[in-house]
mmCIF file of C-alpha atoms in Angstrom:
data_model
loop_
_atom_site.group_PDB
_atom_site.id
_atom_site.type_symbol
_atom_site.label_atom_id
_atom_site.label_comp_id
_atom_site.label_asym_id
_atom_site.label_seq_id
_atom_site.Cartn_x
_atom_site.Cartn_y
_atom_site.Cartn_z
ATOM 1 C CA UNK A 248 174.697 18.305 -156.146
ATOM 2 C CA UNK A 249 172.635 15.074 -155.688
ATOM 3 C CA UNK A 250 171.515 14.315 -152.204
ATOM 4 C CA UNK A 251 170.402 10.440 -150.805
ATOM 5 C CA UNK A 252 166.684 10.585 -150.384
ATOM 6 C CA UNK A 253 165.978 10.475 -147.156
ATOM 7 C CA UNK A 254 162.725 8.557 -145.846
ATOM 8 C CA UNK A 255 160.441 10.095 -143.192
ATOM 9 C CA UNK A 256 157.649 9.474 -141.688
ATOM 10 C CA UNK A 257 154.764 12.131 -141.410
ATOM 11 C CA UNK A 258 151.655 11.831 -139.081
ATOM 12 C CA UNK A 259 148.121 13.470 -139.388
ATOM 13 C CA UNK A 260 146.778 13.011 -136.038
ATOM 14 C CA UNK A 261 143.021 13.403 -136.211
ATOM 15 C CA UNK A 262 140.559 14.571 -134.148
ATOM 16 C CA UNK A 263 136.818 13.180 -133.509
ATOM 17 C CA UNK A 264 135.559 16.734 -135.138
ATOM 18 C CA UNK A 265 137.763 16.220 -138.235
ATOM 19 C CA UNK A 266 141.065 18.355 -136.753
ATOM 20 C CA UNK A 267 144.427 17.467 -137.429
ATOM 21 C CA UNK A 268 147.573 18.246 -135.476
ATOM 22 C CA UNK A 269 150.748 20.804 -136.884
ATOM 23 C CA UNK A 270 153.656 21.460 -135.172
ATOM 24 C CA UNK A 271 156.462 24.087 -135.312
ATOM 25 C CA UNK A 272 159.970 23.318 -135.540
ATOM 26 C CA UNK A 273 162.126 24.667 -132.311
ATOM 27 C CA UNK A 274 164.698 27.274 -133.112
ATOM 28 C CA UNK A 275 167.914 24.998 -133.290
ATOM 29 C CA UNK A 276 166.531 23.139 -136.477
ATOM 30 C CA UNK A 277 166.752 22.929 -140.160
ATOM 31 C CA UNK A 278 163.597 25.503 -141.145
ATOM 32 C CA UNK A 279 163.284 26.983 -137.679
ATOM 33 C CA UNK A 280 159.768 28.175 -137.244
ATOM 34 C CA UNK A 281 158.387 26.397 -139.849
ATOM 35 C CA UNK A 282 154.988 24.195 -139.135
ATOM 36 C CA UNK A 283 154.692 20.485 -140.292
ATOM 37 C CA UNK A 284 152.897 17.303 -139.276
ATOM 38 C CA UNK A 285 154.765 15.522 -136.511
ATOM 39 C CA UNK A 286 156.972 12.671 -137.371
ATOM 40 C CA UNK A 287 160.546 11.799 -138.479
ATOM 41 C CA UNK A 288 163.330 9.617 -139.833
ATOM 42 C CA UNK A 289 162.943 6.133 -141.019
ATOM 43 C CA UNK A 290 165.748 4.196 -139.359
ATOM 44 C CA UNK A 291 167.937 1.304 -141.054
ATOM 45 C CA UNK A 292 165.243 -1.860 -139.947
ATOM 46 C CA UNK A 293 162.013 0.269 -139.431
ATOM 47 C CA UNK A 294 159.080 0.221 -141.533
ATOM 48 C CA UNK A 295 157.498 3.614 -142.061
ATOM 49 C CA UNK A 296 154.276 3.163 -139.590
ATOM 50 C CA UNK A 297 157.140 1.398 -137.252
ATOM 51 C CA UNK A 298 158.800 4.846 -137.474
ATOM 52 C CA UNK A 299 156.158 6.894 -137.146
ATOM 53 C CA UNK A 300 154.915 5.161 -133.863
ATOM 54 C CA UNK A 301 158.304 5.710 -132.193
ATOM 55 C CA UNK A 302 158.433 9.241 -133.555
ATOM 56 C CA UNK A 303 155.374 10.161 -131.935
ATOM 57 C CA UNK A 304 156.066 8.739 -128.514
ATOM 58 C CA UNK A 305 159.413 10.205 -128.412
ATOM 59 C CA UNK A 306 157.931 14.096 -130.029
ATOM 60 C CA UNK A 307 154.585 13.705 -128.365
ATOM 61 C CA UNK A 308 155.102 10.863 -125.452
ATOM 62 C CA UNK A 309 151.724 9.363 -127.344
ATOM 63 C CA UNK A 310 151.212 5.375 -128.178
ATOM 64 C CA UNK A 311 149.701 4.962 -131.891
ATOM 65 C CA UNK A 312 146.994 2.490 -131.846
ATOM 66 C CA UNK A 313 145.681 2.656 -134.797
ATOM 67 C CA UNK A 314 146.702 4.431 -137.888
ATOM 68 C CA UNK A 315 146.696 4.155 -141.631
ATOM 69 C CA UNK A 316 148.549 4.592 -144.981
ATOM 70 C CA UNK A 317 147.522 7.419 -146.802
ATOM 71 C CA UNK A 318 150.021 9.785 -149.408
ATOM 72 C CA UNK A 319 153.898 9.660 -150.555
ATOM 73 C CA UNK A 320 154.890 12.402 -151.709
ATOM 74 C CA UNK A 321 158.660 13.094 -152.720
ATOM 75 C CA UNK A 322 160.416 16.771 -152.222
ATOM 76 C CA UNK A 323 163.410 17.930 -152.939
ATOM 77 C CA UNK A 324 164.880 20.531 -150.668
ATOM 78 C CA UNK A 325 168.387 22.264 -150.443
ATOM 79 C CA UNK A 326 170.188 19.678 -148.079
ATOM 80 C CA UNK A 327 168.089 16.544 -148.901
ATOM 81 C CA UNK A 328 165.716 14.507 -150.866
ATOM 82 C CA UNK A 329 162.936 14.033 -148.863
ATOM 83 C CA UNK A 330 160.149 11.229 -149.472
ATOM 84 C CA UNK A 331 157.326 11.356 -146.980
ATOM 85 C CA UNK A 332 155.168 8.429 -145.934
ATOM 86 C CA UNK A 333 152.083 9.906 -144.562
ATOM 87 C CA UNK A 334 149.592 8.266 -142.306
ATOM 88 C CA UNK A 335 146.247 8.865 -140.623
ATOM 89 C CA UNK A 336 146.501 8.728 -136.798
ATOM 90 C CA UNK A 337 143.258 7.768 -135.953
ATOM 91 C CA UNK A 338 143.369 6.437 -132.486
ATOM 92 C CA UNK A 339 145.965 6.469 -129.955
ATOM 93 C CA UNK A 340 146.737 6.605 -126.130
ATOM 94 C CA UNK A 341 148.119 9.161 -123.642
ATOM 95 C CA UNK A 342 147.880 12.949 -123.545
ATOM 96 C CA UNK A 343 149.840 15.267 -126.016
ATOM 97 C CA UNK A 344 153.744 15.953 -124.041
ATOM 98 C CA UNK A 345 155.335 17.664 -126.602
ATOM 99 C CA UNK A 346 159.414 17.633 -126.473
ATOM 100 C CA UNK A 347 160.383 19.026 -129.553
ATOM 101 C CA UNK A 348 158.268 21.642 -131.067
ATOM 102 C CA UNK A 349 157.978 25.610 -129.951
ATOM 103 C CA UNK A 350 154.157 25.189 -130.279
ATOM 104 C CA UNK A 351 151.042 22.980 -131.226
ATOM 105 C CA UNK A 352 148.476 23.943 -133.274
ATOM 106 C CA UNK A 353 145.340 22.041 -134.040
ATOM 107 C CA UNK A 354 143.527 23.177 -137.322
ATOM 108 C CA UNK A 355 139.948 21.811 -138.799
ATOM 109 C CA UNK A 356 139.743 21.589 -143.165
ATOM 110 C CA UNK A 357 139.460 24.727 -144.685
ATOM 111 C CA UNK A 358 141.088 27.010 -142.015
ATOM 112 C CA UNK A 359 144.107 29.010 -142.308
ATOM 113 C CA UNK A 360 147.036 27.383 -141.410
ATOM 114 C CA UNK A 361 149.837 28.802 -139.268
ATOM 115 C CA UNK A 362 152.680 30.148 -141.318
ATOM 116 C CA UNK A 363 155.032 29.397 -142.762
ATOM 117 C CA UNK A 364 154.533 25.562 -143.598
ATOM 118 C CA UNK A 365 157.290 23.417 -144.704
ATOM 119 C CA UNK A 366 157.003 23.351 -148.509
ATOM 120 C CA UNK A 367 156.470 18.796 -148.771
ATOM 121 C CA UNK A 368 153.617 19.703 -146.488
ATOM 122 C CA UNK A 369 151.697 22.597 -148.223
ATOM 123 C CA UNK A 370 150.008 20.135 -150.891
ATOM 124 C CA UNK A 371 148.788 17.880 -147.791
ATOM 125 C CA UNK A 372 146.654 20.917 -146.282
ATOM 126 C CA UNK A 373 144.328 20.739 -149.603
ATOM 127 C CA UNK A 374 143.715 17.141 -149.582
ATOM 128 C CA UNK A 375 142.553 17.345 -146.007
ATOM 129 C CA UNK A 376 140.131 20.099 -147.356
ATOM 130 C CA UNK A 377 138.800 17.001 -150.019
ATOM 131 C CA UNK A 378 135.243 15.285 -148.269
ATOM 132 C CA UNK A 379 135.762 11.703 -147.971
ATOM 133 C CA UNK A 380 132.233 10.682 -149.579
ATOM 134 C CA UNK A 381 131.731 11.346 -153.067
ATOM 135 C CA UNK A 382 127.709 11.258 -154.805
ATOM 136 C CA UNK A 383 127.778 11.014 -158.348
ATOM 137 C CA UNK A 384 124.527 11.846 -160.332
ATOM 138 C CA UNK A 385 122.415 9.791 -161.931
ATOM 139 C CA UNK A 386 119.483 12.139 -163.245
ATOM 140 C CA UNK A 387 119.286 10.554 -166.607
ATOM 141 C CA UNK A 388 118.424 6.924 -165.088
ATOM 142 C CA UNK A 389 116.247 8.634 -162.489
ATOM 143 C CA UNK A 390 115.061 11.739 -163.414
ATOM 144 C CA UNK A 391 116.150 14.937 -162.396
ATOM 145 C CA UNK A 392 113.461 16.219 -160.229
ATOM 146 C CA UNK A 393 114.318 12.946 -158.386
ATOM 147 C CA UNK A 394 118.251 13.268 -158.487
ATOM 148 C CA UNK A 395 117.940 16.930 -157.272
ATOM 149 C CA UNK A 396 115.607 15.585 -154.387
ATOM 150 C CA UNK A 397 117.732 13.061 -153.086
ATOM 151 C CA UNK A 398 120.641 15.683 -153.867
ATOM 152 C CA UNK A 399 119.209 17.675 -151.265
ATOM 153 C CA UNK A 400 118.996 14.419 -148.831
ATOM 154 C CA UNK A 401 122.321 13.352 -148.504
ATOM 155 C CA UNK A 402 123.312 16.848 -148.801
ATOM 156 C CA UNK A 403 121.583 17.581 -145.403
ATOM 157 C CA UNK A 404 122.909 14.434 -144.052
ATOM 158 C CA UNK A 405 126.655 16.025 -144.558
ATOM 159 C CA UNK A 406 127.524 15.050 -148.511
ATOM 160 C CA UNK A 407 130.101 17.958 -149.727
ATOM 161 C CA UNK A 408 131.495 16.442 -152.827
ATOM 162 C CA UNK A 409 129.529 15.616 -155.710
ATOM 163 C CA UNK A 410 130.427 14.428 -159.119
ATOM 164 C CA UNK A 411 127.822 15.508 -161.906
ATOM 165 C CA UNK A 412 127.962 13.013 -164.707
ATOM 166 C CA UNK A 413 125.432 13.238 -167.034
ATOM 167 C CA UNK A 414 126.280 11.922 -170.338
ATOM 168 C CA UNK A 415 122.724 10.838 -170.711
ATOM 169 C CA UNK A 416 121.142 14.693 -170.905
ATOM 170 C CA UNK A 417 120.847 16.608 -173.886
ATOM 171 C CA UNK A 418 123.473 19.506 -173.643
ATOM 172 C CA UNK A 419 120.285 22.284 -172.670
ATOM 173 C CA UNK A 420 118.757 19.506 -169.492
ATOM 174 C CA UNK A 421 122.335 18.721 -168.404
ATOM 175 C CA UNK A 422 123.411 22.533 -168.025
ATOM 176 C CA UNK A 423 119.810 23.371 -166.254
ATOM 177 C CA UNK A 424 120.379 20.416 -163.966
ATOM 178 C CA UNK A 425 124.009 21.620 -163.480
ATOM 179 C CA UNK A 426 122.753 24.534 -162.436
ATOM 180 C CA UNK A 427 120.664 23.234 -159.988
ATOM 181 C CA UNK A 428 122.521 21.078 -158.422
ATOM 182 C CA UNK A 429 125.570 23.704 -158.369
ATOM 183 C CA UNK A 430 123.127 26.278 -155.886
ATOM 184 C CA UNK A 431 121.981 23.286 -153.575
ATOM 185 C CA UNK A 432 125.708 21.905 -153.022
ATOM 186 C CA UNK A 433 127.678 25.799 -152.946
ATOM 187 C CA UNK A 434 124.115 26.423 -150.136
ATOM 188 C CA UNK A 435 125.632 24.108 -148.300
ATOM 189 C CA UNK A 436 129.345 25.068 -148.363
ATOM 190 C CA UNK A 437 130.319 21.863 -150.575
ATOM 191 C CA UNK A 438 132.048 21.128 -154.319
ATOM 192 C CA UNK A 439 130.427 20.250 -157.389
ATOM 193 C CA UNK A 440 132.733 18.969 -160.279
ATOM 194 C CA UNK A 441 131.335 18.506 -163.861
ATOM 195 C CA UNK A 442 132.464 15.065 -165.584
ATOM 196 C CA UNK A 443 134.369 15.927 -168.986
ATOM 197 C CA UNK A 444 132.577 18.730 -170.124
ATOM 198 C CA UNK A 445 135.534 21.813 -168.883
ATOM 199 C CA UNK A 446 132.921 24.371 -170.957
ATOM 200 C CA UNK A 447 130.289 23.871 -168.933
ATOM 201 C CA UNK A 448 131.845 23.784 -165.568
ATOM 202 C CA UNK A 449 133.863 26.911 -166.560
ATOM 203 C CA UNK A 450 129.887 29.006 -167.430
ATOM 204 C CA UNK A 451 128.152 27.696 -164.899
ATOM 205 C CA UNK A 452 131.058 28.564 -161.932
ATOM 206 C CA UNK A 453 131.606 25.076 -161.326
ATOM 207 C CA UNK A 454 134.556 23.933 -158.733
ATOM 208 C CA UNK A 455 136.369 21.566 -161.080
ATOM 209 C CA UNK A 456 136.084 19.131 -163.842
ATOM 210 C CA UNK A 457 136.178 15.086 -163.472
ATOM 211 C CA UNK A 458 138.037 13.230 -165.910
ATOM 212 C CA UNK A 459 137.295 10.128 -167.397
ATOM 213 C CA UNK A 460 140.123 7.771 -168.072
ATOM 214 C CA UNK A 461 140.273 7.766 -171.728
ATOM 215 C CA UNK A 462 140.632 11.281 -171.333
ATOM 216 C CA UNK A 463 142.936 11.399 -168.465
ATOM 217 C CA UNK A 464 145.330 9.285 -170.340
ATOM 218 C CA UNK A 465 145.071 11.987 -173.341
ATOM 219 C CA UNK A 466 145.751 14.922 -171.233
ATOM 220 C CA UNK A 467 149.325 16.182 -171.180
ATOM 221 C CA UNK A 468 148.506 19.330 -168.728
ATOM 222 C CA UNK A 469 146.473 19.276 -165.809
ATOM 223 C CA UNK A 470 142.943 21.760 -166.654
ATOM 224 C CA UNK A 471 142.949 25.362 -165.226
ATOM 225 C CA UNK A 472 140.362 24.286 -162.342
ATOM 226 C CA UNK A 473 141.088 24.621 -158.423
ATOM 227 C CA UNK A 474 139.614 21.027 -158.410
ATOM 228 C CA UNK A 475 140.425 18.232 -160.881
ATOM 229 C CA UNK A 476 140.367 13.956 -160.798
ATOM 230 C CA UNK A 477 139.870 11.421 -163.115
ATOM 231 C CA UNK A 478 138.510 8.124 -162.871
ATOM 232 C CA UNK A 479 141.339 5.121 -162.880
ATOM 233 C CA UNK A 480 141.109 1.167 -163.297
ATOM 234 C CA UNK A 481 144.823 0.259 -163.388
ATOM 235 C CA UNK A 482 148.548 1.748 -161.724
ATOM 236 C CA UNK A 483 149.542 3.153 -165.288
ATOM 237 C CA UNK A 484 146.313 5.636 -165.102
ATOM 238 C CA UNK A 485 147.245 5.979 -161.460
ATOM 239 C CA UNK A 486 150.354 7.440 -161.857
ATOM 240 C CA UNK A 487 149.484 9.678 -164.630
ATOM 241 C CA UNK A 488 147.086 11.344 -162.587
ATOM 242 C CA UNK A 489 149.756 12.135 -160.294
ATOM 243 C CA UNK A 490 152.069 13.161 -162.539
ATOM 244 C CA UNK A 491 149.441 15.951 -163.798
ATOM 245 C CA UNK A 492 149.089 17.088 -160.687
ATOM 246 C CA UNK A 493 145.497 16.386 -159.993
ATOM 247 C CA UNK A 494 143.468 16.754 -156.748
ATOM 248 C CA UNK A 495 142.531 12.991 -156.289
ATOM 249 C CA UNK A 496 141.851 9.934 -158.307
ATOM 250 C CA UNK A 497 138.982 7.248 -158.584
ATOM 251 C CA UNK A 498 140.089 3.520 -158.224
ATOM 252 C CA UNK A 499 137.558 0.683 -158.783
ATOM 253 C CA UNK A 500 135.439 -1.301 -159.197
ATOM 254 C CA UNK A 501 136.259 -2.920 -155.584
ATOM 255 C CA UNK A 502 133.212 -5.001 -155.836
ATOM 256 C CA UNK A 503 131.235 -6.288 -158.922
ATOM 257 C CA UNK A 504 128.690 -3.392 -160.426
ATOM 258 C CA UNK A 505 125.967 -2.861 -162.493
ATOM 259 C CA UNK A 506 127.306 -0.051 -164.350
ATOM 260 C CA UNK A 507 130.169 -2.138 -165.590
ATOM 261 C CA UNK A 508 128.779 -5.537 -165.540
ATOM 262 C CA UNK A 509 131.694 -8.606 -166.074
ATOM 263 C CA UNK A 510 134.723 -5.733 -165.317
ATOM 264 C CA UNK A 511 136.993 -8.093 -162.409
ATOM 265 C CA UNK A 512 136.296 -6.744 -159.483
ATOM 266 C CA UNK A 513 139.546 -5.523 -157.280
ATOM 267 C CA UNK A 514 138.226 -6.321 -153.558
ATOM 268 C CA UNK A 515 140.226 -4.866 -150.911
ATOM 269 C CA UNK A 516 143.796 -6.353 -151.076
ATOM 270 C CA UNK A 517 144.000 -5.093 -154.987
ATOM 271 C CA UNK A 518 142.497 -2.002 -154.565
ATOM 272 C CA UNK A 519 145.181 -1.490 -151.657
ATOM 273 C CA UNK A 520 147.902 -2.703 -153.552
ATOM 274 C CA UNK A 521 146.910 -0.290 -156.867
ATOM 275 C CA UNK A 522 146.579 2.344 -154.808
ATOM 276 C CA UNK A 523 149.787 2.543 -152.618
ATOM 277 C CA UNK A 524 152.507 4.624 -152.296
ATOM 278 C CA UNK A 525 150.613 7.596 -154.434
ATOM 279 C CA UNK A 526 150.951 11.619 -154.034
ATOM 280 C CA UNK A 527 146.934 11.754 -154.844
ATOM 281 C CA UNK A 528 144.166 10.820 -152.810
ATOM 282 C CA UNK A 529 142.434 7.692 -153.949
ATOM 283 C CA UNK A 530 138.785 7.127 -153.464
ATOM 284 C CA UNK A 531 137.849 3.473 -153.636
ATOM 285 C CA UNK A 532 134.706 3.118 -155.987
ATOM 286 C CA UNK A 533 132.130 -0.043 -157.310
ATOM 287 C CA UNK A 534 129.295 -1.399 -155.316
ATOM 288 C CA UNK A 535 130.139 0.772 -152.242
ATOM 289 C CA UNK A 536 128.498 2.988 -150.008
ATOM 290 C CA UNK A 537 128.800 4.642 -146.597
ATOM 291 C CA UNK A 538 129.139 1.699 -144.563
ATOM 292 C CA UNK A 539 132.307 0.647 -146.582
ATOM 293 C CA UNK A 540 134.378 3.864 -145.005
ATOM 294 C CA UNK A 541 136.168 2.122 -142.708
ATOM 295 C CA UNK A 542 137.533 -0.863 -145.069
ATOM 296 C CA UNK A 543 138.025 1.561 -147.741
ATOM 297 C CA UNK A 544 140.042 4.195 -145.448
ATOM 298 C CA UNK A 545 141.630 1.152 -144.028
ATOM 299 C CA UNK A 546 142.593 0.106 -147.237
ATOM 300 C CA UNK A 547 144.300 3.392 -147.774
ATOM 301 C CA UNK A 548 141.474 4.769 -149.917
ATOM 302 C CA UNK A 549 140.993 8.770 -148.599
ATOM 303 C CA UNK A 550 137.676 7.853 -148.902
ATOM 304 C CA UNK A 551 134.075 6.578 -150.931
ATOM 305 C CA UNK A 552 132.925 7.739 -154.188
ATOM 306 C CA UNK A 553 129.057 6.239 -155.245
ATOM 307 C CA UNK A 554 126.593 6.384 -157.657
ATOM 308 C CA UNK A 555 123.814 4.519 -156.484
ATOM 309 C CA UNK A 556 124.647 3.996 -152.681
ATOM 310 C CA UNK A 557 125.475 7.873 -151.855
ATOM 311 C CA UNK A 558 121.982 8.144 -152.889
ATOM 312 C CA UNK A 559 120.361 5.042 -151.580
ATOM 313 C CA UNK A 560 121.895 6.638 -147.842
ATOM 314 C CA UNK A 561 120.084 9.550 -148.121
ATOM 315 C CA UNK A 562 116.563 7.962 -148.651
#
């Protein structure tokens, strides 16, 4: 039987401390008891964030002030095709009156979740676990003894994601800087991901691998790793990412580089428009740094990925 998709609209309210809002369905409803992020039907002549924003004052008797596009991801349940337009809520007025749901539950990245959750909202729980500023190493240009020190900079200033891509290294200096760099990042609770090379990451213990876009667009299965992205520069890589599966993507460059000197640069409005409407989280990259998280976020990015200026923060 072939059900009409149905559009809804999901919000992730967030918290100053990084918490985000579930709530569980009331016994009269579809998937009593379940837990899901608060939101609702798109009506004929709404726009999703329209939706949403009258969802959440009728559910929660809160006004959205400010909010922003973040995943679509489609599910397809017994009694209806479901696609799900899910936004940050980032700001927004009046206290939480809740009308609909048997209970609230606030939860930070990384804890347990109530159970059961409703099966389009399982993937979203990881993705919240993702940082939202990415480092990526540059020991070969540097050195490592200087990599690993500012390493240990931004990782005390709250970096939790780092990319380790090292093409520069002979095979024995890349694995004993992987090395390193793996026990200063796990020290500090965060994820290290190894660019191309899946042997090394796999013997050293490493959290995931990073592809590259030549070899994302080569890969027919997503890699046995809990954490795995590839690097994108156009919608067709884009999508192919999420069709794998994988954890997140890299869009870019937003602004001119040196790494890729005379690649067009995207700037906000193309980087937004590349990047909507995905499953994956995108993380807007080229010439940016930590004062670009707001535009970026804004942009729909889930966040900043950076060679140079993840370091350069640190110092």
């Amino acid at each position: 039987m072939t059900h009409k998709r149905v559009e809804v609209a999901a919000g992730v309210l967030l918290r100053a401390d990084g918490a985000y809002l579930l709530g569980q369905r009331a016994p009269d409803t579809v998937y009593a008891g379940y837990w899901e992020f608060p939101g609702g039907k798109v009506e004929p002549g709404e726009t999703p964030a329209q939706a949403l924003c009258r969802e959440l004052d009728e559910e929660l008797g809160i006004r959205v002030t400010r909010l922003r596009p973040w995943l679509r991801r489609e599910h397809r349940y017994e009694h209806a095709h479901v696609r799900l337009h899910f936004f940050e809520v980032v700001a927004w007025e009046g206290e939480l009156d809740d009308k609909v749901h048997s209970a609230l539950a606030w939860r930070r990245p990384g804890e347990a979740a109530p159970e059961p959750m409703l099966p389009a909202n399982g993937p979203i729980l990881k993705a919240l676990r993702l940082p939202r500023m990415m480092g990526i190493t540059q020991a070969a240009q540097v050195g490592v003894d200087a990599q690993l020190a500012a390493l240990e900079r931004a990782l005390e200033r709250g970096l939790r994601l780092v990319q380790l891509r090292e093409r520069g290294l002979d095979p024995a200096a890349r694995e004993d800087f992987a090395c390193a760099a793996l026990a200063r990042v796990h020290a500090r609770g965060g994820l290290l991901l190894i660019n191309t090379d899946a042997g090394l990451a796999q013997r050293i213990g490493a959290d995931g691998v990073h592809l590259p876009a030549d070899r994302l667009m080569a890969t027919a299965t997503r890699p046995g790793f809990e954490w795995v992205g590839a690097s994108c520069h156009s919608r067709a890589e884009l999508e192919h990412a999420a069709a794998l599966g994988l954890d997140y993507a890299l869009l870019g460059p937003v602004r001119p580089t040196t790494t890729h000197p005379g690649e067009p640069a995207l700037g906000w409005p193309g980087f937004a428009g590349l990047a909507a409407g995905l499953p994956v989280p995108v993380f807007a990259l080229g010439g940016l740094g930590e004062r670009d998280m707001e535009p970026a976020r804004d942009a729909g990015a889930h966040g900043i990925a950076a060679i140079r200026g993840a370091w350069a923060a640190a110092e």
